[in-house]
mmCIF file of N, CA and C in Angstrom:
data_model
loop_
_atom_site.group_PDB
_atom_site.id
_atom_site.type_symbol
_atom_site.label_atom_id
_atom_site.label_comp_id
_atom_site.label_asym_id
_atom_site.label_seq_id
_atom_site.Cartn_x
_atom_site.Cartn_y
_atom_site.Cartn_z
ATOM 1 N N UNK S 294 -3.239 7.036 7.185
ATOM 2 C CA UNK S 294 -2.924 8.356 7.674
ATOM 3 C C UNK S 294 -2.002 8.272 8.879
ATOM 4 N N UNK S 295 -2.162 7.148 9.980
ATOM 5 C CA UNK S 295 -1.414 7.643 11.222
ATOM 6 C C UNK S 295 0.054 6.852 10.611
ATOM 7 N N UNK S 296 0.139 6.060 9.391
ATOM 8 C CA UNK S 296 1.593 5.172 9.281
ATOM 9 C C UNK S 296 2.208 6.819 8.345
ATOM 10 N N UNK S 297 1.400 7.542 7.830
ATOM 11 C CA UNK S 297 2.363 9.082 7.448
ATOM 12 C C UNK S 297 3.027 10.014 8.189
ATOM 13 N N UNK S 298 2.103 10.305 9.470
ATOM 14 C CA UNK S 298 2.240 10.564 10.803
ATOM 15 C C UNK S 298 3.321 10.155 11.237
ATOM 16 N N UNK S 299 3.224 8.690 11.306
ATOM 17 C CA UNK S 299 4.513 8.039 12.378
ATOM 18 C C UNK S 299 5.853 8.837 11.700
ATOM 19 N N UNK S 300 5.554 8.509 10.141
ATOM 20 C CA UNK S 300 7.090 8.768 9.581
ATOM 21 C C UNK S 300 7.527 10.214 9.509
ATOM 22 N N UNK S 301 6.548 10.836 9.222
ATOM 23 C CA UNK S 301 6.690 12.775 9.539
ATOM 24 C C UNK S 301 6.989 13.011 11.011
ATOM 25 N N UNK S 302 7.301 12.458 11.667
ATOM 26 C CA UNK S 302 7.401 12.479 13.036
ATOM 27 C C UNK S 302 8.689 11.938 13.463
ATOM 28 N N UNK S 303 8.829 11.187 12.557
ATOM 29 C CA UNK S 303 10.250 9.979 13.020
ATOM 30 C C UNK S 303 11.033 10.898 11.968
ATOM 31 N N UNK S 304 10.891 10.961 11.106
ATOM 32 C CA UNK S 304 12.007 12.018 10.541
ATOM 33 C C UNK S 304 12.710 12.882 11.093
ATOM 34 N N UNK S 305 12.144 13.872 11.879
ATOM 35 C CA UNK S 305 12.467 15.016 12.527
ATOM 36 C C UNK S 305 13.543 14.464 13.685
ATOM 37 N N UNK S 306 13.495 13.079 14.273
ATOM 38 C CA UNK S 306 13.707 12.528 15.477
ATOM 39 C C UNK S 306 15.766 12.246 15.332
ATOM 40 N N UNK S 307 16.202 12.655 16.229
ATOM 41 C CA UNK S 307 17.389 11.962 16.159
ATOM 42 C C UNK S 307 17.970 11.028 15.959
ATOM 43 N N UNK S 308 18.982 9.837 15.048
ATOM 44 C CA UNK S 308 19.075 8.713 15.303
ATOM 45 C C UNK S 308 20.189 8.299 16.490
ATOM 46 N N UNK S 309 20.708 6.941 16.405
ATOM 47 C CA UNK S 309 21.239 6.453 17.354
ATOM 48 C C UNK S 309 22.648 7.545 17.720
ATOM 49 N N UNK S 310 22.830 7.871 16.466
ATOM 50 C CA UNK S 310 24.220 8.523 16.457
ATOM 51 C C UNK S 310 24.409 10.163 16.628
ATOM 52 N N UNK S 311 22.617 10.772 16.957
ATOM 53 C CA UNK S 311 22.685 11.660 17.432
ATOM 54 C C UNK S 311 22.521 12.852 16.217
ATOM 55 N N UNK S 312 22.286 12.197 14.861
ATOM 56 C CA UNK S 312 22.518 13.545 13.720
ATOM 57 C C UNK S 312 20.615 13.105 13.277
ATOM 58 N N UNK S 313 19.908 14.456 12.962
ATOM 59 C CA UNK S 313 18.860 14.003 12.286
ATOM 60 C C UNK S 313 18.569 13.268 11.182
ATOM 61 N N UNK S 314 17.609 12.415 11.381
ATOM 62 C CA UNK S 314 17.199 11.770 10.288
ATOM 63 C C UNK S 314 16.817 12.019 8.973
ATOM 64 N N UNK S 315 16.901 12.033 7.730
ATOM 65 C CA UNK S 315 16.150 12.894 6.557
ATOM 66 C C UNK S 315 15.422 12.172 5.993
ATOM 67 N N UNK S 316 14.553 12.203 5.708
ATOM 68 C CA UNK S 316 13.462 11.667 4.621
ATOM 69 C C UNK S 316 13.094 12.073 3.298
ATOM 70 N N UNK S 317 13.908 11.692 2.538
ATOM 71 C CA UNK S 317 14.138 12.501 1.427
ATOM 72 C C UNK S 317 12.782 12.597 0.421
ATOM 73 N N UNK S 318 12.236 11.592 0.669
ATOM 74 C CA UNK S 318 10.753 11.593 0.109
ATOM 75 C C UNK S 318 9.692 12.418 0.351
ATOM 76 N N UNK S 319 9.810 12.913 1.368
ATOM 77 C CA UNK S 319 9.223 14.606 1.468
ATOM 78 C C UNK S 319 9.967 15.586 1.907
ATOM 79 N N UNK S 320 11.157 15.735 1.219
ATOM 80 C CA UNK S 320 11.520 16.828 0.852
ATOM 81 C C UNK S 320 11.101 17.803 -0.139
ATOM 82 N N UNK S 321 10.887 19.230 0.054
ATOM 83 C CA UNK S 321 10.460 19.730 -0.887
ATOM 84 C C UNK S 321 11.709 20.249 -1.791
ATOM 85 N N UNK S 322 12.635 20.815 -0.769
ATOM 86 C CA UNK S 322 14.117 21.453 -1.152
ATOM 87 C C UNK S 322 14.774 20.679 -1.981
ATOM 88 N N UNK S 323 15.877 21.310 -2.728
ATOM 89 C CA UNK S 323 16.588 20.504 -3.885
ATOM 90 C C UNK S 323 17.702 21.617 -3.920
ATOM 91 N N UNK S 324 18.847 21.338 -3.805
ATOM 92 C CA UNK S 324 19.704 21.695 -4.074
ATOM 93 C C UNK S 324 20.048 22.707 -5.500
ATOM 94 N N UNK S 325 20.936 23.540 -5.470
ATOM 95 C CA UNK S 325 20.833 24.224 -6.747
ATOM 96 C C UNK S 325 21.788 23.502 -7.934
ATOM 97 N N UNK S 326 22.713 22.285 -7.468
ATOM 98 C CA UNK S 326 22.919 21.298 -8.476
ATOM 99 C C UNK S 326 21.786 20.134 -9.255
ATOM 100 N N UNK S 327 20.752 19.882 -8.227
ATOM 101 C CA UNK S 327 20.199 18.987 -8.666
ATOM 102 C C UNK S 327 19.091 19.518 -9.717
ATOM 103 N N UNK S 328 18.900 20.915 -9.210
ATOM 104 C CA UNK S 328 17.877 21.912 -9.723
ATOM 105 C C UNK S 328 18.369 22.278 -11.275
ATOM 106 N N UNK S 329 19.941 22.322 -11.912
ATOM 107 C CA UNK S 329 20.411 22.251 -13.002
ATOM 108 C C UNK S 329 19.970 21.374 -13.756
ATOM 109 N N UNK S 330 20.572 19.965 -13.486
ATOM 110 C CA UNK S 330 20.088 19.116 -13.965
ATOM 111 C C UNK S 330 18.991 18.547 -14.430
ATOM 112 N N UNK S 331 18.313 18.878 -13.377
ATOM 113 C CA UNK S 331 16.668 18.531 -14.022
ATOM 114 C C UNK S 331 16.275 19.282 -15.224
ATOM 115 N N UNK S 332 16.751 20.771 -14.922
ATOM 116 C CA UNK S 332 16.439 21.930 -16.093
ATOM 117 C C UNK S 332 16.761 20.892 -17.553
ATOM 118 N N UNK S 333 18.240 20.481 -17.367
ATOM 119 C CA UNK S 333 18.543 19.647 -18.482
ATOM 120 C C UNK S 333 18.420 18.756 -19.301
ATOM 121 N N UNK S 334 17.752 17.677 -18.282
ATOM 122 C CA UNK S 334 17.288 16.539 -18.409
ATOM 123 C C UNK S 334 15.846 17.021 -19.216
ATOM 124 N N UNK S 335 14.979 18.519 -18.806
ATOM 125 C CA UNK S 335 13.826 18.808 -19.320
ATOM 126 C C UNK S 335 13.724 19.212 -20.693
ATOM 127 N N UNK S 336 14.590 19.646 -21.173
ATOM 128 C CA UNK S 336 14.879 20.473 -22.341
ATOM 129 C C UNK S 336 15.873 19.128 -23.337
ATOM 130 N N UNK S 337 16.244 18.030 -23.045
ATOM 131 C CA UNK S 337 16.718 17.460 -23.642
ATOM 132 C C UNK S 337 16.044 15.763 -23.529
ATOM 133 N N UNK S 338 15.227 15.649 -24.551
ATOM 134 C CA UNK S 338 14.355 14.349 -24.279
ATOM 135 C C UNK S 338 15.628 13.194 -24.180
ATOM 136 N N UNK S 339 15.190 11.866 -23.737
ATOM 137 C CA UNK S 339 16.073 10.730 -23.207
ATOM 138 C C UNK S 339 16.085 10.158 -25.173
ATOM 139 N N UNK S 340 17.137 9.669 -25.277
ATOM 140 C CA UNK S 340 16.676 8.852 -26.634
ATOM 141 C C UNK S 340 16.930 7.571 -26.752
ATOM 142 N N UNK S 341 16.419 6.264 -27.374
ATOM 143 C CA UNK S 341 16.444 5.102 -27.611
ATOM 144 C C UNK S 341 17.617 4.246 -27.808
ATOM 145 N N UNK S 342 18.479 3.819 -26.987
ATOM 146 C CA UNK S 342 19.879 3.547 -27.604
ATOM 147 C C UNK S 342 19.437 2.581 -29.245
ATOM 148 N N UNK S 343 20.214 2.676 -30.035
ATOM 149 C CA UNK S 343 20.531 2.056 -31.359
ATOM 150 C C UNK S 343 20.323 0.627 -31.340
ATOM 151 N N UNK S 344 19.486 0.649 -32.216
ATOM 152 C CA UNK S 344 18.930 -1.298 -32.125
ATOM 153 C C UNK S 344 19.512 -1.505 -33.937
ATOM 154 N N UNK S 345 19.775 -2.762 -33.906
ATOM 155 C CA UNK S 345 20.015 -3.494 -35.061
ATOM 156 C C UNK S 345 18.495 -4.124 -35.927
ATOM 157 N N UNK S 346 17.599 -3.481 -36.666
ATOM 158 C CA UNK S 346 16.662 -4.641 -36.666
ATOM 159 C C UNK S 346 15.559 -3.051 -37.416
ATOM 160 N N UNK S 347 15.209 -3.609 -38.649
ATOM 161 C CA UNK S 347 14.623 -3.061 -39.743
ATOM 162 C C UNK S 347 13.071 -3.768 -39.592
ATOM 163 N N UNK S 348 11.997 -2.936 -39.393
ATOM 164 C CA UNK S 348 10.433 -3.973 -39.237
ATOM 165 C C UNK S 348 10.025 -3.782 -40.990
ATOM 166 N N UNK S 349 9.359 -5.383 -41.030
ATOM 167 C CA UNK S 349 8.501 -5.310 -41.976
ATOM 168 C C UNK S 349 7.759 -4.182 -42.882
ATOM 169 N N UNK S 350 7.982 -4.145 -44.130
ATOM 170 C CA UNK S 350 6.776 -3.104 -44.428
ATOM 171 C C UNK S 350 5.109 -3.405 -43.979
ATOM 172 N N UNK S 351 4.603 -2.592 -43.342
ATOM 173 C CA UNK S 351 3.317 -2.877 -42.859
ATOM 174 C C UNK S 351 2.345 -2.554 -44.144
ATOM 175 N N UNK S 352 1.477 -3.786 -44.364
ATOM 176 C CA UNK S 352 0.255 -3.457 -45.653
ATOM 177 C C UNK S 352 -0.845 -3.791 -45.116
ATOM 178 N N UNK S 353 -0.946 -3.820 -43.714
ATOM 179 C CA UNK S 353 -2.117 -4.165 -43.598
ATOM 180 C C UNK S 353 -3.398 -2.773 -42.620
ATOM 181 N N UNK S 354 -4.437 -2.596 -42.178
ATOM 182 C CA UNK S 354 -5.100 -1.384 -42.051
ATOM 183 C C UNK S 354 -4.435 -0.319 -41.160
ATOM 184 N N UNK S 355 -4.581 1.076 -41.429
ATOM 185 C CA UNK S 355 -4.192 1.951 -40.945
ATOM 186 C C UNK S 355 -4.816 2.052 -39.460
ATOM 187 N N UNK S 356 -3.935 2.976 -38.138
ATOM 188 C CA UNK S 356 -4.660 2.912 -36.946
ATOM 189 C C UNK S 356 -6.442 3.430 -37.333
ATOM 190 N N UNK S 357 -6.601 4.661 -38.065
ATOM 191 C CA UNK S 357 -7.540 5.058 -37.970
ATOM 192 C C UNK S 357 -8.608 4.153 -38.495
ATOM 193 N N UNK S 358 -8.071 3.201 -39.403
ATOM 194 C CA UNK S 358 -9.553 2.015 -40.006
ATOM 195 C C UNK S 358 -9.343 1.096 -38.854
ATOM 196 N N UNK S 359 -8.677 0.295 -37.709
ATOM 197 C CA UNK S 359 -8.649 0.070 -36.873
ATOM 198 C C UNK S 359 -9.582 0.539 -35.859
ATOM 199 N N UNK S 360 -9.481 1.838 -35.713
ATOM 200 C CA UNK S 360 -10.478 2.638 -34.469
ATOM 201 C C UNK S 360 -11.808 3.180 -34.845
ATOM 202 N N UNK S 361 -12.239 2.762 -36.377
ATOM 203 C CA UNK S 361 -13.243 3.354 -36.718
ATOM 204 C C UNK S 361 -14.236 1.756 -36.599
ATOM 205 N N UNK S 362 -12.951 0.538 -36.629
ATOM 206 C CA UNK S 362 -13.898 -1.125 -36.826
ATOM 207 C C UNK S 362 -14.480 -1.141 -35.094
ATOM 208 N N UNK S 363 -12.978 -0.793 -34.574
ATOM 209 C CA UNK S 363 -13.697 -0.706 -33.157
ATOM 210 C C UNK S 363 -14.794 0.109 -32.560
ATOM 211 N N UNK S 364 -14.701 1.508 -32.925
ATOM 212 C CA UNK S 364 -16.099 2.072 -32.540
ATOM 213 C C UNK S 364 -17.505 1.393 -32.916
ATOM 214 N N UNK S 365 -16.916 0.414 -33.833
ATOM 215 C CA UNK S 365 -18.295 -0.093 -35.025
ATOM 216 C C UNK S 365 -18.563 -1.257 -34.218
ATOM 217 N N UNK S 366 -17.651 -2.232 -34.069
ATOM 218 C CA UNK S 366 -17.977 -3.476 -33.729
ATOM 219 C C UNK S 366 -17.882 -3.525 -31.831
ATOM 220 N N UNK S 367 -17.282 -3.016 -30.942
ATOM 221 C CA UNK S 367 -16.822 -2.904 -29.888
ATOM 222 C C UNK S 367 -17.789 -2.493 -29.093
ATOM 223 N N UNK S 368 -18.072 -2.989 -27.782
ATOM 224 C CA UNK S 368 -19.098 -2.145 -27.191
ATOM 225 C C UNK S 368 -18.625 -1.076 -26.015
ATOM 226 N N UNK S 369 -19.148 0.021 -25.603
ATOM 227 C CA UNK S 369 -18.732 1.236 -25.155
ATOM 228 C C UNK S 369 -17.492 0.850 -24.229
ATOM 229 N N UNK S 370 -17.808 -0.165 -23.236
ATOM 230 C CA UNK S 370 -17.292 -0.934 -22.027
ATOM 231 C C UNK S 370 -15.690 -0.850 -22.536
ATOM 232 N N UNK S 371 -15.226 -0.986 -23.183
ATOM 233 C CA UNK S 371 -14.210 -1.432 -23.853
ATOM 234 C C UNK S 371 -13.482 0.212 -24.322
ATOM 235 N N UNK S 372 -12.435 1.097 -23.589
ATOM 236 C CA UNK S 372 -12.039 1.655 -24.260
ATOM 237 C C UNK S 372 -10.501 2.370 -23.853
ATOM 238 N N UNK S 373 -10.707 2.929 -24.607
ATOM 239 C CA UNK S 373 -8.649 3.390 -24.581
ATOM 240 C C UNK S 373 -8.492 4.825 -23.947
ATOM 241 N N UNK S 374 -7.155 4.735 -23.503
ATOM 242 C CA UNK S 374 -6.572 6.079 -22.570
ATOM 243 C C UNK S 374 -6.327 7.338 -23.247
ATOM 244 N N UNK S 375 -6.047 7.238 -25.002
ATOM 245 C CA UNK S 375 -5.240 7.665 -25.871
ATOM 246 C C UNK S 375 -6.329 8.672 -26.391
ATOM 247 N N UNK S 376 -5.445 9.704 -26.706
ATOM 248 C CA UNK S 376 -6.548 10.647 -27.496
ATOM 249 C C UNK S 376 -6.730 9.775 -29.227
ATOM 250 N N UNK S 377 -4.951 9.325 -29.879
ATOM 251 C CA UNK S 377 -5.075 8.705 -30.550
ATOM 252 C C UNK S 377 -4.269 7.468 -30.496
ATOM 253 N N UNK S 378 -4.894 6.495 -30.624
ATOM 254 C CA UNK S 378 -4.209 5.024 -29.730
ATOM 255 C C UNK S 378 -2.968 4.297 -30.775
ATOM 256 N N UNK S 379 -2.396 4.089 -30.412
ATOM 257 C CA UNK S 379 -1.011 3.609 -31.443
ATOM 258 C C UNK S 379 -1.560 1.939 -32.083
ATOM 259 N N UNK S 380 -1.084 1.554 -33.477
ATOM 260 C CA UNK S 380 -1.294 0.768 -34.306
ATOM 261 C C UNK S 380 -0.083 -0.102 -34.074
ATOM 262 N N UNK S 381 0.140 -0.742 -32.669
ATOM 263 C CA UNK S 381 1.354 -1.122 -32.982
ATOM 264 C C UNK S 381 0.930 -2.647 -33.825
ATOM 265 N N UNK S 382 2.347 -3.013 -34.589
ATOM 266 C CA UNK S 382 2.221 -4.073 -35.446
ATOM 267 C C UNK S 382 3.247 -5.163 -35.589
ATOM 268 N N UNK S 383 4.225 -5.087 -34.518
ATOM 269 C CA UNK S 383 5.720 -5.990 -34.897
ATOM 270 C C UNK S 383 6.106 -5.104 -33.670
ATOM 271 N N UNK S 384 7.140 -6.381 -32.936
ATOM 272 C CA UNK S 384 7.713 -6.628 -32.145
ATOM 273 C C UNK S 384 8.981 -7.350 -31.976
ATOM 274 N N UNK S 385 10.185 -6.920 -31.484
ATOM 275 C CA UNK S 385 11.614 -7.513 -32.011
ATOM 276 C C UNK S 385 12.343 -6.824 -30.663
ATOM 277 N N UNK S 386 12.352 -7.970 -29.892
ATOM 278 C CA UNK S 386 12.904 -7.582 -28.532
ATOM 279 C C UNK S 386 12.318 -6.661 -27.691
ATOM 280 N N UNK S 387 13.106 -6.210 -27.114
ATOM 281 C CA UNK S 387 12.423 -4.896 -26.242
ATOM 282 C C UNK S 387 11.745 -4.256 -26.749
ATOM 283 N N UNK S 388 11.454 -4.221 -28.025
ATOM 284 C CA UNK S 388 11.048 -3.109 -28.827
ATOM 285 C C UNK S 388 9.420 -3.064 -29.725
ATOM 286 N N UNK S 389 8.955 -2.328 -30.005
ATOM 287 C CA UNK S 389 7.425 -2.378 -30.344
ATOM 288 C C UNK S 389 7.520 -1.427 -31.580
ATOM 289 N N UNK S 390 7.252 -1.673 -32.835
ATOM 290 C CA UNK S 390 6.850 -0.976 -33.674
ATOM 291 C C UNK S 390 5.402 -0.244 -34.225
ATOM 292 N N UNK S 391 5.123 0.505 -34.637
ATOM 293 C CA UNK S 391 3.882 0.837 -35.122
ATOM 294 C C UNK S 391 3.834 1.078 -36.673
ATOM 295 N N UNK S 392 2.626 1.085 -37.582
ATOM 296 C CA UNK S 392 2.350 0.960 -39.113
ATOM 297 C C UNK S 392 4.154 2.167 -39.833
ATOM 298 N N UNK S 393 4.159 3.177 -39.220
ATOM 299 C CA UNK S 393 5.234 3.487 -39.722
ATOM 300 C C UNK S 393 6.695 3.565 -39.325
ATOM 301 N N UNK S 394 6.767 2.517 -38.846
ATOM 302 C CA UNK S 394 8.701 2.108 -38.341
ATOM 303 C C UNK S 394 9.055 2.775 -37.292
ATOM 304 N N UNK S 395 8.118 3.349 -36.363
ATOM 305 C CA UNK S 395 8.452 3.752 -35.508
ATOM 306 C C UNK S 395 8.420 3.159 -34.527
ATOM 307 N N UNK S 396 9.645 3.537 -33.573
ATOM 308 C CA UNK S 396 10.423 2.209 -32.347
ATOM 309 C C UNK S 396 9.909 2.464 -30.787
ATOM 310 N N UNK S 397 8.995 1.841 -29.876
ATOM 311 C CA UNK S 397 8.790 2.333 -28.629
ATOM 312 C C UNK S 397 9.089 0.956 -28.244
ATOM 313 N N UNK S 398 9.980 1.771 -26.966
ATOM 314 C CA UNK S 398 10.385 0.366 -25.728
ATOM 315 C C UNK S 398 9.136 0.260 -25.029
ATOM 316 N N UNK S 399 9.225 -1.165 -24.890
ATOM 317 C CA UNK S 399 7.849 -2.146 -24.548
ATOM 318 C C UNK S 399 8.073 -1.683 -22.963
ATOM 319 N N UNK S 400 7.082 -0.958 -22.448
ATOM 320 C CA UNK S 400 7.398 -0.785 -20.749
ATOM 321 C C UNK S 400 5.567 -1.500 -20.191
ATOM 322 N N UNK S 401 5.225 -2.087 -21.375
ATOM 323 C CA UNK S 401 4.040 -2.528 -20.182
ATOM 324 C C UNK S 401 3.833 -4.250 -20.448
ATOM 325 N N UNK S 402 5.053 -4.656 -21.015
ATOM 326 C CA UNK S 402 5.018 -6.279 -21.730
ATOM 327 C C UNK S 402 4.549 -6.872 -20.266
ATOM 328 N N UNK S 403 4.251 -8.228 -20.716
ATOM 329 C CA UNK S 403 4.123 -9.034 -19.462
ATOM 330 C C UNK S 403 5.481 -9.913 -19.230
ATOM 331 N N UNK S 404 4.939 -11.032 -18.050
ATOM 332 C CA UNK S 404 6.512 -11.463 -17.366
ATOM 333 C C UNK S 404 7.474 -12.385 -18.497
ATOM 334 N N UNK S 405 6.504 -12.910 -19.474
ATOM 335 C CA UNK S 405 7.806 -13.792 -20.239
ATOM 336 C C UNK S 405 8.212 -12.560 -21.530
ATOM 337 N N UNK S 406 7.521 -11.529 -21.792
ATOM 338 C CA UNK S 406 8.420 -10.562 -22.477
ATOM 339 C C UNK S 406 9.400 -9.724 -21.588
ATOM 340 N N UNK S 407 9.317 -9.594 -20.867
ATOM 341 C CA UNK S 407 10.295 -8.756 -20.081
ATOM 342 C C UNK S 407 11.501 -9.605 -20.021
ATOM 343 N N UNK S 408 11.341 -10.713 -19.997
ATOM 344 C CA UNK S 408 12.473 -11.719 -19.931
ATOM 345 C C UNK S 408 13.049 -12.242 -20.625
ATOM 346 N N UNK S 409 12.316 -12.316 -21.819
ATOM 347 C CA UNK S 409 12.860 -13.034 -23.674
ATOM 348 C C UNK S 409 12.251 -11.747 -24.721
ATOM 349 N N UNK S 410 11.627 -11.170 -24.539
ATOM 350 C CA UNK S 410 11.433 -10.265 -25.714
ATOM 351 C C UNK S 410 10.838 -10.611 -26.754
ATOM 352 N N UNK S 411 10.044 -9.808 -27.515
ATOM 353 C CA UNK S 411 9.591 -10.256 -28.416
ATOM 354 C C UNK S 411 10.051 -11.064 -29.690
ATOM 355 N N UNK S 412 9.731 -11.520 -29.949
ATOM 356 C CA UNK S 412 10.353 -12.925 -31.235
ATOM 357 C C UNK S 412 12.102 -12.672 -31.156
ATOM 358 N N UNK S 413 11.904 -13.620 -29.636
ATOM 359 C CA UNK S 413 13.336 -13.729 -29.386
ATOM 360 C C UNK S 413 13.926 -14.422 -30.298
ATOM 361 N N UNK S 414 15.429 -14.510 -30.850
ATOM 362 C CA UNK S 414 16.110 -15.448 -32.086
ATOM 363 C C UNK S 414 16.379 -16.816 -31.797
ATOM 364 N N UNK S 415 16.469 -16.839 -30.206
ATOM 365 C CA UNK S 415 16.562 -18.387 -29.894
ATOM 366 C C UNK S 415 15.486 -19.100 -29.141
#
């Protein structure tokens, strides 16, 4: 609490050169350009740039026989964030597939995927 203090305090403060300091991190204000943009950015989801690379046909159990072995075999201790938890099944670089070819960038890999990717070619 008092290192929030210091900085809500030091913000307000003049610097060497005599113009106030800003702290843009608690700012509440936003400009009416930046305020566009966001509108834009909201209404128009980000999309996946174009990967080269077709996954396997998947034949093996669906998420839901997956989450029904786990409720079965798994004990409570053990459980997921997801209302319904993704089946992913194949991996090809940055990229994570699930049972139906669908592509999510890997944002929670660990340190040697972040760095080589999944079934890197070399």
């Amino acid at each position: 609490m008092a290192a929030l203090h210091f900085l809500l305090k030091r913000a307000a403060k003049p610097n060497r050169y005599g113009s106030l300091a800003t702290c843009r991190a608690f700012s509440s204000l936003r400009s009416s350009s930046s305020s566009a943009t966001a509108t834009q950015n909201i209404t128009t989801p980000p999309q996946i740039p174009p990967f080269d690379h077709q996954p396997h046909p998947y034949n093996g159990p669906s998420a839901d026989e997956v989450f029904a072995k786990r409720k079965t075999f798994l004990g409570p201790s053990l459980f997921h964030f997801y209302q319904k938890p993704l089946n992913i099944v194949e991996g090809k670089m940055q990229y994570l597939y699930d049972e139906t070819g669908r592509r999510y960038l890997d944002a929670f890999a660990g340190i040697v995927t972040v760095s080589a990717g999944h079934c890197h070619p070399e």
